[in-house]
Short mmCIF file of C-alpha atoms and ligand atoms in Angstrom, two decimals:
data_model
loop_
_atom_site.label_atom_id
_atom_site.label_comp_id
_atom_site.label_asym_id
_atom_site.label_seq_id
_atom_site.Cartn_x
_atom_site.Cartn_y
_atom_site.Cartn_z
CA MET U 164 -26.67 -9.22 -51.17
CA ASN U 165 -26.28 -6.26 -48.83
CA GLU U 166 -29.00 -6.68 -46.26
CA ALA U 167 -28.22 -3.49 -44.32
CA ALA U 168 -28.38 -1.34 -47.46
CA ASP U 169 -31.67 -2.99 -48.47
CA ARG U 170 -33.29 -2.41 -45.09
CA LEU U 171 -32.08 1.18 -45.05
CA ALA U 172 -33.46 1.84 -48.53
CA GLU U 173 -36.79 0.30 -47.53
CA VAL U 174 -37.16 2.45 -44.40
CA GLN U 175 -36.08 5.58 -46.29
CA GLY U 176 -38.67 4.75 -48.96
CA HIS U 177 -41.45 4.42 -46.38
CA ILE U 178 -40.43 7.74 -44.79
CA ALA U 179 -40.46 9.47 -48.16
CA ASP U 180 -43.90 8.04 -49.02
CA ALA U 181 -45.37 9.09 -45.67
CA ALA U 182 -43.85 12.56 -46.02
CA ARG U 183 -45.31 13.04 -49.48
CA ARG U 184 -48.75 11.91 -48.34
CA ALA U 185 -48.57 14.62 -45.66
CA ARG U 186 -47.32 17.21 -48.18
CA ARG U 187 -43.96 17.32 -46.44
CA ARG U 188 -40.49 17.14 -47.93
CA PRO U 189 -38.75 13.80 -47.13
CA ASP U 190 -35.53 15.63 -46.29
CA GLU U 191 -37.27 17.35 -43.34
CA ILE U 192 -37.14 14.01 -41.52
CA CYS U 193 -34.02 12.71 -39.80
CA LEU U 194 -33.78 8.92 -39.58
CA ILE U 195 -32.00 7.82 -36.40
CA ALA U 196 -30.78 4.22 -36.58
CA VAL U 197 -31.18 2.86 -33.04
CA SER U 198 -28.10 0.68 -32.58
CA LYS U 199 -28.51 -0.25 -28.90
CA THR U 200 -27.39 -3.86 -28.20
CA HIS U 201 -25.79 -4.10 -31.67
CA ASP U 202 -22.01 -4.25 -32.01
CA ALA U 203 -19.66 -2.42 -34.36
CA ASP U 204 -19.81 -5.21 -36.95
CA ALA U 205 -23.59 -4.82 -37.19
CA ILE U 206 -23.38 -1.02 -37.30
CA ARG U 207 -20.61 -0.65 -39.90
CA PRO U 208 -22.63 -1.90 -42.93
CA LEU U 209 -25.25 0.80 -42.28
CA ILE U 210 -22.56 3.47 -42.13
CA VAL U 211 -21.14 2.14 -45.41
CA ALA U 212 -24.67 2.33 -46.87
CA GLY U 213 -24.76 6.03 -46.01
CA GLN U 214 -26.52 6.18 -42.64
CA ARG U 215 -25.08 8.91 -40.38
CA HIS U 216 -27.45 9.40 -37.40
CA PHE U 217 -27.38 6.71 -34.70
CA GLY U 218 -29.23 6.36 -31.40
CA GLU U 219 -28.18 4.65 -28.17
CA ASN U 220 -30.16 4.33 -24.94
CA ARG U 221 -27.31 3.84 -22.46
CA VAL U 222 -24.32 6.12 -21.90
CA GLN U 223 -22.09 3.25 -20.78
CA GLU U 224 -22.77 1.09 -23.83
CA ALA U 225 -22.28 4.04 -26.18
CA THR U 226 -18.99 5.01 -24.52
CA ALA U 227 -17.71 1.49 -25.08
CA LYS U 228 -18.77 1.32 -28.72
CA TRP U 229 -18.68 4.68 -30.44
CA PRO U 230 -15.32 6.37 -29.90
CA ALA U 231 -13.62 3.67 -32.05
CA LEU U 232 -16.31 3.79 -34.77
CA ARG U 233 -16.12 7.56 -34.78
CA ALA U 234 -12.39 7.47 -35.27
CA GLU U 235 -13.13 5.60 -38.53
CA LEU U 236 -15.99 7.93 -39.51
CA PRO U 237 -15.91 11.35 -37.88
CA ASP U 238 -19.15 12.63 -39.45
CA VAL U 239 -21.39 10.24 -37.51
CA VAL U 240 -24.08 12.01 -35.40
CA LEU U 241 -24.92 10.38 -32.07
CA HIS U 242 -28.27 10.67 -30.27
CA LEU U 243 -28.96 9.62 -26.67
CA ILE U 244 -32.55 8.35 -26.56
CA GLY U 245 -32.63 6.62 -23.16
CA ARG U 246 -32.97 7.75 -19.57
CA LEU U 247 -30.01 9.83 -18.37
CA GLN U 248 -28.81 9.84 -14.77
CA SER U 249 -27.71 13.28 -13.58
CA ASN U 250 -24.30 11.94 -12.55
CA LYS U 251 -23.69 10.86 -16.18
CA ALA U 252 -24.66 14.24 -17.65
CA GLU U 253 -21.10 15.36 -18.29
CA GLU U 254 -20.15 12.09 -19.97
CA ALA U 255 -23.29 12.30 -22.11
CA VAL U 256 -22.65 15.90 -23.16
CA ALA U 257 -19.10 14.99 -24.13
CA LEU U 258 -20.16 12.03 -26.31
CA PHE U 259 -23.58 12.82 -27.79
CA ASP U 260 -24.61 15.41 -30.38
CA ALA U 261 -28.24 15.26 -29.27
CA ILE U 262 -30.00 14.22 -26.06
CA HIS U 263 -33.69 13.26 -26.37
CA SER U 264 -34.40 12.44 -22.71
CA VAL U 265 -34.34 15.69 -20.73
CA ASP U 266 -37.24 15.06 -18.38
CA ARG U 267 -36.73 16.62 -14.93
CA SER U 268 -35.40 19.58 -13.04
CA SER U 269 -32.32 17.86 -11.56
CA LEU U 270 -31.22 16.77 -15.03
CA VAL U 271 -31.71 20.27 -16.46
CA GLN U 272 -29.39 21.60 -13.78
CA ALA U 273 -26.82 18.82 -14.33
CA LEU U 274 -26.87 19.38 -18.10
CA ALA U 275 -26.48 23.14 -17.70
CA LYS U 276 -23.39 22.55 -15.56
CA ALA U 277 -22.01 19.95 -17.98
CA CYS U 278 -22.46 22.27 -20.99
CA GLU U 279 -20.75 25.07 -19.11
CA LYS U 280 -17.84 22.85 -18.13
CA THR U 281 -17.28 21.09 -21.46
CA GLY U 282 -18.19 24.01 -23.74
CA LYS U 283 -20.35 21.59 -25.73
CA ARG U 284 -23.99 22.29 -26.65
CA PRO U 285 -25.78 19.13 -27.76
CA GLN U 286 -29.21 19.53 -29.33
CA LEU U 287 -31.76 18.97 -26.54
CA PHE U 288 -35.24 17.45 -26.55
CA VAL U 289 -37.56 17.34 -23.55
CA GLN U 290 -39.07 13.88 -23.23
CA VAL U 291 -42.78 14.07 -22.44
CA ASN U 292 -44.69 11.26 -20.73
CA ILE U 293 -47.34 11.71 -23.37
CA GLY U 294 -49.75 9.03 -22.08
CA ASN U 295 -49.21 10.04 -18.43
CA GLU U 296 -48.18 6.47 -17.65
CA GLU U 297 -47.20 5.65 -14.08
CA GLN U 298 -44.01 3.69 -14.83
CA LYS U 299 -42.76 5.67 -17.84
CA GLY U 300 -39.93 8.16 -18.07
CA GLY U 301 -40.60 11.66 -19.31
CA CYS U 302 -41.92 14.89 -17.94
CA PRO U 303 -45.66 14.85 -17.08
CA VAL U 304 -47.60 16.88 -19.66
CA ALA U 305 -48.78 19.26 -16.94
CA ASP U 306 -45.19 20.01 -15.84
CA LEU U 307 -43.85 20.76 -19.33
CA PRO U 308 -44.24 24.58 -19.22
CA ALA U 309 -42.35 24.78 -15.91
CA LEU U 310 -39.54 22.49 -17.10
CA LEU U 311 -39.12 24.47 -20.32
CA ALA U 312 -38.98 27.71 -18.33
CA GLU U 313 -36.39 26.21 -16.02
CA ALA U 314 -34.23 25.09 -18.95
CA THR U 315 -34.34 28.59 -20.43
CA ALA U 316 -33.45 30.14 -17.08
CA ALA U 317 -30.51 27.71 -16.79
CA GLY U 318 -29.22 28.84 -20.20
CA LEU U 319 -30.21 25.68 -22.08
CA GLN U 320 -31.86 25.93 -25.46
CA ILE U 321 -34.49 23.22 -25.98
CA ALA U 322 -34.93 22.34 -29.66
CA GLY U 323 -37.89 20.01 -29.44
CA LEU U 324 -39.97 17.35 -27.72
CA MET U 325 -39.67 13.56 -27.66
CA ALA U 326 -42.21 10.92 -26.70
CA ILE U 327 -42.82 7.19 -26.61
CA PRO U 328 -46.59 6.59 -26.75
CA PRO U 329 -48.21 3.86 -24.61
CA ALA U 330 -47.70 0.35 -26.01
CA ASP U 331 -50.41 -1.63 -27.78
CA ILE U 332 -52.82 1.19 -28.57
CA GLU U 333 -53.15 3.45 -31.58
CA PRO U 334 -50.26 5.97 -31.33
CA ALA U 335 -51.65 8.64 -33.68
CA PRO U 336 -53.49 10.71 -31.01
CA PHE U 337 -50.30 10.82 -28.93
CA PHE U 338 -48.19 11.92 -31.89
CA ALA U 339 -50.76 14.63 -32.64
CA LEU U 340 -50.63 15.78 -29.02
CA LEU U 341 -46.83 15.95 -29.02
CA ASP U 342 -46.94 17.97 -32.24
CA GLU U 343 -49.43 20.36 -30.67
CA LEU U 344 -47.38 20.75 -27.47
CA ALA U 345 -44.26 21.51 -29.52
CA ALA U 346 -46.15 24.10 -31.58
CA ARG U 347 -47.61 25.70 -28.45
CA HIS U 348 -44.09 26.25 -27.10
CA ALA U 349 -42.64 27.27 -30.50
CA LEU U 350 -40.26 24.29 -30.55
CA PRO U 351 -39.28 23.24 -34.09
CA LEU U 352 -38.37 19.55 -33.53
CA ARG U 353 -40.44 16.44 -32.74
CA SER U 354 -38.74 13.09 -32.00
CA MET U 355 -41.44 10.44 -32.36
CA GLY U 356 -42.02 7.14 -34.12
CA MET U 357 -40.25 3.77 -33.89
CA SER U 358 -40.17 0.67 -36.14
CA GLY U 359 -43.87 -0.09 -35.74
CA ASP U 360 -45.25 3.40 -36.22
CA TYR U 361 -42.74 5.77 -37.83
CA GLU U 362 -44.85 6.34 -40.94
CA THR U 363 -47.78 7.51 -38.81
CA ALA U 364 -45.38 9.74 -36.86
CA VAL U 365 -44.05 11.29 -40.08
CA MET U 366 -47.57 12.06 -41.26
CA LEU U 367 -48.22 13.79 -37.92
CA GLY U 368 -45.14 16.00 -37.93
CA ALA U 369 -42.12 13.96 -36.72
CA THR U 370 -38.79 15.58 -37.58
CA HIS U 371 -36.81 12.70 -36.02
CA VAL U 372 -37.83 9.03 -36.13
CA ARG U 373 -35.97 6.46 -34.00
CA VAL U 374 -35.85 3.12 -35.82
CA GLY U 375 -34.06 0.03 -34.50
CA THR U 376 -35.68 -3.30 -35.36
CA ALA U 377 -36.64 -2.38 -38.94
CA LEU U 378 -32.97 -1.62 -39.70
CA PHE U 379 -31.07 -4.15 -37.59
CA GLY U 380 -33.54 -6.98 -37.08
CA ALA U 381 -34.81 -8.10 -33.69
CA ARG U 382 -32.73 -7.48 -30.57
CA ASP U 383 -31.84 -10.40 -28.24
C1 LIG E 495 -35.23 0.97 -28.62
C2 LIG E 495 -35.83 2.29 -28.85
C3 LIG E 495 -36.30 2.67 -30.12
C4 LIG E 495 -36.29 1.74 -31.32
O1 LIG E 495 -37.26 0.77 -31.20
P1 LIG E 495 -37.60 -0.23 -32.42
O2 LIG E 495 -38.97 -0.69 -32.13
O3 LIG E 495 -36.59 -1.30 -32.37
O4 LIG E 495 -37.53 0.56 -33.68
C5 LIG E 495 -36.80 3.95 -30.27
N1 LIG E 495 -36.85 4.82 -29.24
C6 LIG E 495 -36.40 4.50 -28.01
C7 LIG E 495 -36.49 5.51 -26.92
C8 LIG E 495 -35.88 3.23 -27.77
O5 LIG E 495 -35.46 2.92 -26.54
#
């Protein structure tokens, strides 16, 4: 029995079904396996099963884990999905192929500098605080136009938007709003949907879903 391969096939199947119901092509959707808290021995079976995109929420944890795994498998694509401190921007740009958590002016400036210095250009998503929640990370919806303009002025190309809807209420209206905001700003990518709601997100336009628990089991 290969549990990792089975879980991966199941999630891929659900994504494909949701895509077809929305008249979308399944291959328009990138599945990011969120491997935070899981070690190399838990990650390797998924890589063997064909998974290539992985997500981490902390720079420090990813720096400890991924360089060795990448030496084994150079075609792995790494996504940073957690809050990024400006003083870790250079480290993040060096390690990650995509950063989903651009959410404030100081970070835009730090990332612009880091890209300049390293010559690397990770794919960038602006994280939007889509439910305007007090404690949550992400750019307030009202500040999005200004932050996007600032990124452009700083020479950063923003590829899309990312959001984590408020917990414990129906996420669909928030996914629809993120899709609309992305369309309004002519951004092609939408990073939305986690283990509990990725099918809904796919039906509402997600191009990237971030799935941890459904692939790895519960975290400690
Ligand atoms: C942990 C995490 C996920 C994955 O959550 P699951 O419910 O385990 O699928 C997705 N996105 C972000 C930003 C996360 O921090």
